[in-house]
Amino acid sequence: MNSKLISLFSVILAVFFAGCADQPEENSAEPVLHAVTAEWTADGVVSDGEYAQKMILSGGIFEVHWKNDAEMLYMAIKGETDGWVAIGFEPEVWMKDADMIVGWVDDGEVSALDAYSTGNYGPHPPDTDLGGTDNLLEIGGSEKDGFTVIEFKRKMDTGDKFDKAFESGQTVSMIWGVSEFDDPEERHIEAGKGELAFQ
Ligand code: HEM
């Protein structure tokens, strides 16, 4: 009887863990910390030691790499797509009031918008259309092997009301999206949310 119970229990455990293996990866992941050993360059390549932290979300459909000091934020967003990739900071609800960066590479030409979502599901016009300013100080990107990478640099506190102001030590909510189109008016095929912490 006891051995039957043990076998039954083992089967239940095996089924449980097999089930877990099939689950999609958690959308929100703990950031991984690295020593920064390489210079930041907006070349569309996430190099070893270039960023201090990274999160890989939805099994690698989206990645974010970042480092910051009190004044400046450096970030790379990488999506499994030839279309746009985007990150949004501190939405109020759904996408609304998120401070967004939407970037894409079209025939080798890199574009990135400093944008702001005015509604629950967009639109997310550039800050400049809303009376704000473009605060992306440097951008770069690449499109290779089915992945698009956008790198950018901005001030932690840009002074623009369409950018969220960040502080060292702060944790912020973030959303992300990946589209199959280069047109930022087209919606995403994948999206998710998480949290990231600044050093
Ligand atoms: C014009 C472009 C966009 C359109 C038309 C759009 C539309 C939508 C719609 C209709 C939803 C509702 C849920 C769904 O059906 O998936 C949604 C959800 C969402 N969108 Fe967008 N979106 C756009 C751009 C973006 C961008 C640039 C981001 C990231 C920076 C983003 C992040 C999200 C997230 C994270 C959700 C899910 C929110 C939640 O579950 O709380 N979207 N979007």
Short mmCIF file of C-alpha atoms and ligand atoms in Angstrom, two decimals:
data_model
loop_
_atom_site.label_atom_id
_atom_site.label_comp_id
_atom_site.label_asym_id
_atom_site.label_seq_id
_atom_site.Cartn_x
_atom_site.Cartn_y
_atom_site.Cartn_z
CA MET A 1 0.00 0.00 0.00
CA ASN A 2 2.75 2.34 1.05
CA SER A 3 4.79 1.65 -2.06
CA LYS A 4 1.68 2.22 -4.21
CA LEU A 5 1.16 5.56 -2.53
CA ILE A 6 4.81 6.48 -3.09
CA SER A 7 4.54 5.53 -6.79
CA LEU A 8 1.35 7.57 -7.15
CA PHE A 9 3.04 10.53 -5.45
CA SER A 10 6.06 10.22 -7.77
CA VAL A 11 3.78 10.21 -10.82
CA ILE A 12 1.97 13.31 -9.56
CA LEU A 13 5.31 15.06 -8.97
CA ALA A 14 6.62 14.06 -12.42
CA VAL A 15 3.45 15.36 -14.11
CA PHE A 16 3.67 18.57 -12.08
CA PHE A 17 7.29 19.26 -13.06
CA ALA A 18 6.72 18.27 -16.68
CA GLY A 19 3.86 20.79 -16.69
CA CYS A 20 6.19 23.47 -15.28
CA ALA A 21 8.72 22.85 -18.02
CA ASP A 22 6.06 23.64 -20.60
CA GLN A 23 5.05 26.93 -18.99
CA PRO A 24 6.17 30.11 -20.75
CA GLU A 25 8.93 31.92 -18.93
CA GLU A 26 7.78 34.51 -16.42
CA ASN A 27 7.31 37.83 -18.11
CA SER A 28 8.96 39.66 -15.28
CA ALA A 29 12.43 38.46 -14.38
CA GLU A 30 15.00 39.33 -11.75
CA PRO A 31 17.70 41.49 -13.27
CA VAL A 32 21.16 39.97 -13.66
CA LEU A 33 24.03 42.17 -12.44
CA HIS A 34 27.33 42.53 -14.27
CA ALA A 35 30.54 44.45 -13.79
CA VAL A 36 30.81 47.23 -16.35
CA THR A 37 34.11 46.67 -18.12
CA ALA A 38 33.48 48.05 -21.59
CA GLU A 39 32.77 51.50 -22.92
CA TRP A 40 29.17 52.23 -23.94
CA THR A 41 28.80 52.67 -27.68
CA ALA A 42 25.56 53.07 -29.63
CA ASP A 43 26.58 50.52 -32.25
CA GLY A 44 23.58 48.21 -32.00
CA VAL A 45 25.65 45.48 -30.35
CA VAL A 46 25.25 44.52 -26.71
CA SER A 47 28.88 43.80 -25.86
CA ASP A 48 30.20 41.92 -22.83
CA GLY A 49 30.62 44.32 -19.94
CA GLU A 50 28.81 47.20 -21.64
CA TYR A 51 25.81 47.21 -19.32
CA ALA A 52 25.42 46.65 -15.59
CA GLN A 53 22.04 44.92 -15.60
CA LYS A 54 19.88 42.86 -17.88
CA MET A 55 16.50 41.17 -17.98
CA ILE A 56 15.43 38.55 -20.46
CA LEU A 57 11.67 38.40 -20.83
CA SER A 58 9.23 36.00 -22.44
CA GLY A 59 11.97 33.49 -23.16
CA GLY A 60 14.13 36.00 -25.06
CA ILE A 61 11.46 37.65 -27.22
CA PHE A 62 12.50 40.85 -25.44
CA GLU A 63 15.66 41.82 -23.56
CA VAL A 64 16.60 45.00 -21.80
CA HIS A 65 20.17 45.88 -20.78
CA TRP A 66 20.98 49.02 -18.87
CA LYS A 67 23.39 50.97 -16.72
CA ASN A 68 23.05 54.33 -15.09
CA ASP A 69 24.70 56.82 -12.82
CA ALA A 70 23.04 59.73 -11.07
CA GLU A 71 22.89 61.72 -14.28
CA MET A 72 22.71 59.40 -17.28
CA LEU A 73 20.85 56.28 -18.37
CA TYR A 74 22.22 53.97 -21.07
CA MET A 75 19.96 51.24 -22.40
CA ALA A 76 19.66 48.56 -25.06
CA ILE A 77 16.36 46.97 -25.98
CA LYS A 78 16.40 43.85 -28.09
CA GLY A 79 13.41 42.11 -29.62
CA GLU A 80 12.95 39.01 -31.70
CA THR A 81 11.67 40.86 -34.74
CA ASP A 82 12.58 42.80 -37.86
CA GLY A 83 10.01 45.41 -36.85
CA TRP A 84 9.95 47.93 -34.02
CA VAL A 85 10.95 47.28 -30.41
CA ALA A 86 9.81 49.51 -27.58
CA ILE A 87 10.05 50.11 -23.88
CA GLY A 88 7.71 52.26 -21.83
CA PHE A 89 8.24 53.56 -18.31
CA GLU A 90 5.69 54.01 -15.57
CA PRO A 91 2.35 53.63 -17.36
CA GLU A 92 -0.62 54.66 -15.23
CA VAL A 93 -2.92 52.02 -16.65
CA TRP A 94 -2.34 49.72 -19.64
CA MET A 95 -0.09 51.86 -21.88
CA LYS A 96 -1.47 55.23 -20.79
CA ASP A 97 1.03 57.88 -19.75
CA ALA A 98 4.00 55.61 -20.37
CA ASP A 99 7.18 57.40 -21.35
CA MET A 100 8.18 55.33 -24.38
CA ILE A 101 11.12 54.74 -26.66
CA VAL A 102 10.13 53.07 -29.91
CA GLY A 103 12.92 52.10 -32.31
CA TRP A 104 13.40 50.19 -35.55
CA VAL A 105 15.93 49.60 -38.31
CA ASP A 106 14.81 49.95 -41.91
CA ASP A 107 17.34 49.11 -44.63
CA GLY A 108 20.16 49.81 -42.20
CA GLU A 109 18.71 53.17 -41.15
CA VAL A 110 18.12 53.39 -37.39
CA SER A 111 15.20 55.39 -36.00
CA ALA A 112 14.12 55.85 -32.41
CA LEU A 113 11.32 58.00 -31.07
CA ASP A 114 11.15 59.62 -27.67
CA ALA A 115 7.40 59.11 -27.37
CA TYR A 116 4.56 59.25 -24.86
CA SER A 117 1.38 57.20 -24.78
CA THR A 118 -1.57 59.52 -24.35
CA GLY A 119 -4.20 56.76 -24.26
CA ASN A 120 -4.72 53.29 -22.82
CA TYR A 121 -3.79 51.68 -26.15
CA GLY A 122 -1.81 54.51 -27.66
CA PRO A 123 -1.49 56.61 -29.61
CA HIS A 124 2.07 57.29 -28.59
CA PRO A 125 3.17 60.37 -30.51
CA PRO A 126 6.71 61.72 -30.26
CA ASP A 127 7.14 64.08 -27.29
CA THR A 128 7.85 66.85 -29.81
CA ASP A 129 4.28 66.53 -31.19
CA LEU A 130 2.95 67.10 -27.67
CA GLY A 131 5.01 70.21 -27.02
CA GLY A 132 7.90 68.35 -25.37
CA THR A 133 11.42 67.68 -26.57
CA ASP A 134 13.39 64.78 -28.04
CA ASN A 135 15.70 63.76 -25.22
CA LEU A 136 17.44 60.79 -26.82
CA LEU A 137 21.02 62.05 -26.78
CA GLU A 138 22.47 59.20 -28.81
CA ILE A 139 20.85 56.29 -30.59
CA GLY A 140 22.13 53.27 -32.47
CA GLY A 141 20.76 49.99 -33.64
CA SER A 142 21.06 46.84 -35.66
CA GLU A 143 18.87 44.25 -37.30
CA LYS A 144 20.46 40.85 -37.54
CA ASP A 145 19.45 37.18 -37.45
CA GLY A 146 15.83 38.02 -36.71
CA PHE A 147 16.59 40.39 -33.82
CA THR A 148 16.45 44.17 -33.62
CA VAL A 149 18.58 46.03 -31.09
CA ILE A 150 18.12 49.69 -30.24
CA GLU A 151 20.60 51.43 -27.94
CA PHE A 152 20.05 54.86 -26.50
CA LYS A 153 21.29 57.30 -23.94
CA ARG A 154 19.19 59.85 -22.06
CA LYS A 155 19.40 61.86 -18.89
CA MET A 156 17.88 60.25 -15.81
CA ASP A 157 15.92 63.48 -15.39
CA THR A 158 15.51 65.18 -18.74
CA GLY A 159 13.35 68.02 -17.45
CA ASP A 160 10.75 67.23 -20.15
CA LYS A 161 7.26 66.63 -18.77
CA PHE A 162 6.80 63.83 -21.31
CA ASP A 163 9.73 61.90 -19.82
CA LYS A 164 9.56 60.20 -16.43
CA ALA A 165 12.27 61.53 -14.12
CA PHE A 166 14.41 58.78 -12.61
CA GLU A 167 16.65 58.70 -9.55
CA SER A 168 19.48 56.40 -8.53
CA GLY A 169 18.15 53.55 -6.40
CA GLN A 170 14.63 53.84 -7.80
CA THR A 171 12.59 50.90 -9.08
CA VAL A 172 10.26 51.72 -11.96
CA SER A 173 7.51 49.82 -13.69
CA MET A 174 8.03 49.20 -17.36
CA ILE A 175 6.16 47.82 -20.34
CA TRP A 176 7.58 46.51 -23.57
CA GLY A 177 6.35 45.69 -27.02
CA VAL A 178 7.67 44.03 -30.16
CA SER A 179 6.04 44.54 -33.54
CA GLU A 180 6.57 42.86 -36.88
CA PHE A 181 6.31 46.25 -38.61
CA ASP A 182 8.75 49.15 -38.81
CA ASP A 183 5.79 51.55 -38.70
CA PRO A 184 5.35 52.74 -35.07
CA GLU A 185 1.63 53.26 -35.73
CA GLU A 186 1.23 49.50 -36.12
CA ARG A 187 0.65 47.56 -32.93
CA HIS A 188 2.76 44.87 -31.32
CA ILE A 189 2.69 41.12 -31.80
CA GLU A 190 4.12 40.61 -28.30
CA ALA A 191 4.00 42.84 -25.24
CA GLY A 192 4.58 42.53 -21.54
CA LYS A 193 5.52 44.29 -18.38
CA GLY A 194 8.01 44.19 -15.56
CA GLU A 195 10.02 46.30 -13.19
CA LEU A 196 13.56 47.56 -13.37
CA ALA A 197 15.83 49.11 -10.80
CA PHE A 198 18.35 51.88 -11.28
CA GLN A 199 21.65 51.79 -9.45
C1 HEM B 1 0.39 52.34 -32.00
C2 HEM B 1 0.95 51.30 -31.45
C3 HEM B 1 0.22 50.46 -30.44
C4 HEM B 1 -1.07 50.01 -30.45
C5 HEM B 1 -2.13 50.25 -31.50
C6 HEM B 1 -1.27 49.24 -29.24
C7 HEM B 1 -2.45 48.63 -28.89
C8 HEM B 1 -2.65 47.89 -27.75
C9 HEM B 1 -3.87 47.23 -27.39
C10 HEM B 1 -5.16 47.24 -28.19
C11 HEM B 1 -3.67 46.59 -26.22
C12 HEM B 1 -4.72 45.79 -25.42
C13 HEM B 1 -4.34 44.39 -25.14
C14 HEM B 1 -4.06 43.60 -26.37
O1 HEM B 1 -4.97 43.45 -27.19
O2 HEM B 1 -2.92 43.15 -26.53
C15 HEM B 1 -2.33 46.84 -25.83
C16 HEM B 1 -1.75 46.36 -24.69
C17 HEM B 1 -0.45 46.56 -24.33
N1 HEM B 1 0.48 47.33 -25.00
FE1 HEM B 1 0.21 48.30 -26.77
N2 HEM B 1 -0.11 49.23 -28.55
C18 HEM B 1 0.83 49.98 -29.23
C19 HEM B 1 2.11 50.25 -28.84
C20 HEM B 1 2.70 49.79 -27.68
C21 HEM B 1 4.04 50.08 -27.26
C22 HEM B 1 5.03 51.00 -28.02
C23 HEM B 1 4.27 49.41 -26.09
C24 HEM B 1 5.48 49.35 -25.20
C25 HEM B 1 6.29 50.35 -25.02
C26 HEM B 1 3.04 48.70 -25.77
C27 HEM B 1 2.85 47.91 -24.67
C28 HEM B 1 1.67 47.28 -24.33
C29 HEM B 1 1.50 46.42 -23.17
C30 HEM B 1 2.58 46.06 -22.16
C31 HEM B 1 0.19 45.99 -23.17
C32 HEM B 1 -0.47 45.06 -22.16
C33 HEM B 1 -0.89 45.91 -20.96
C34 HEM B 1 -1.36 45.07 -19.78
O3 HEM B 1 -1.53 43.85 -19.91
O4 HEM B 1 -1.54 45.67 -18.71
N3 HEM B 1 2.13 48.97 -26.74
N4 HEM B 1 -1.72 47.63 -26.78
#
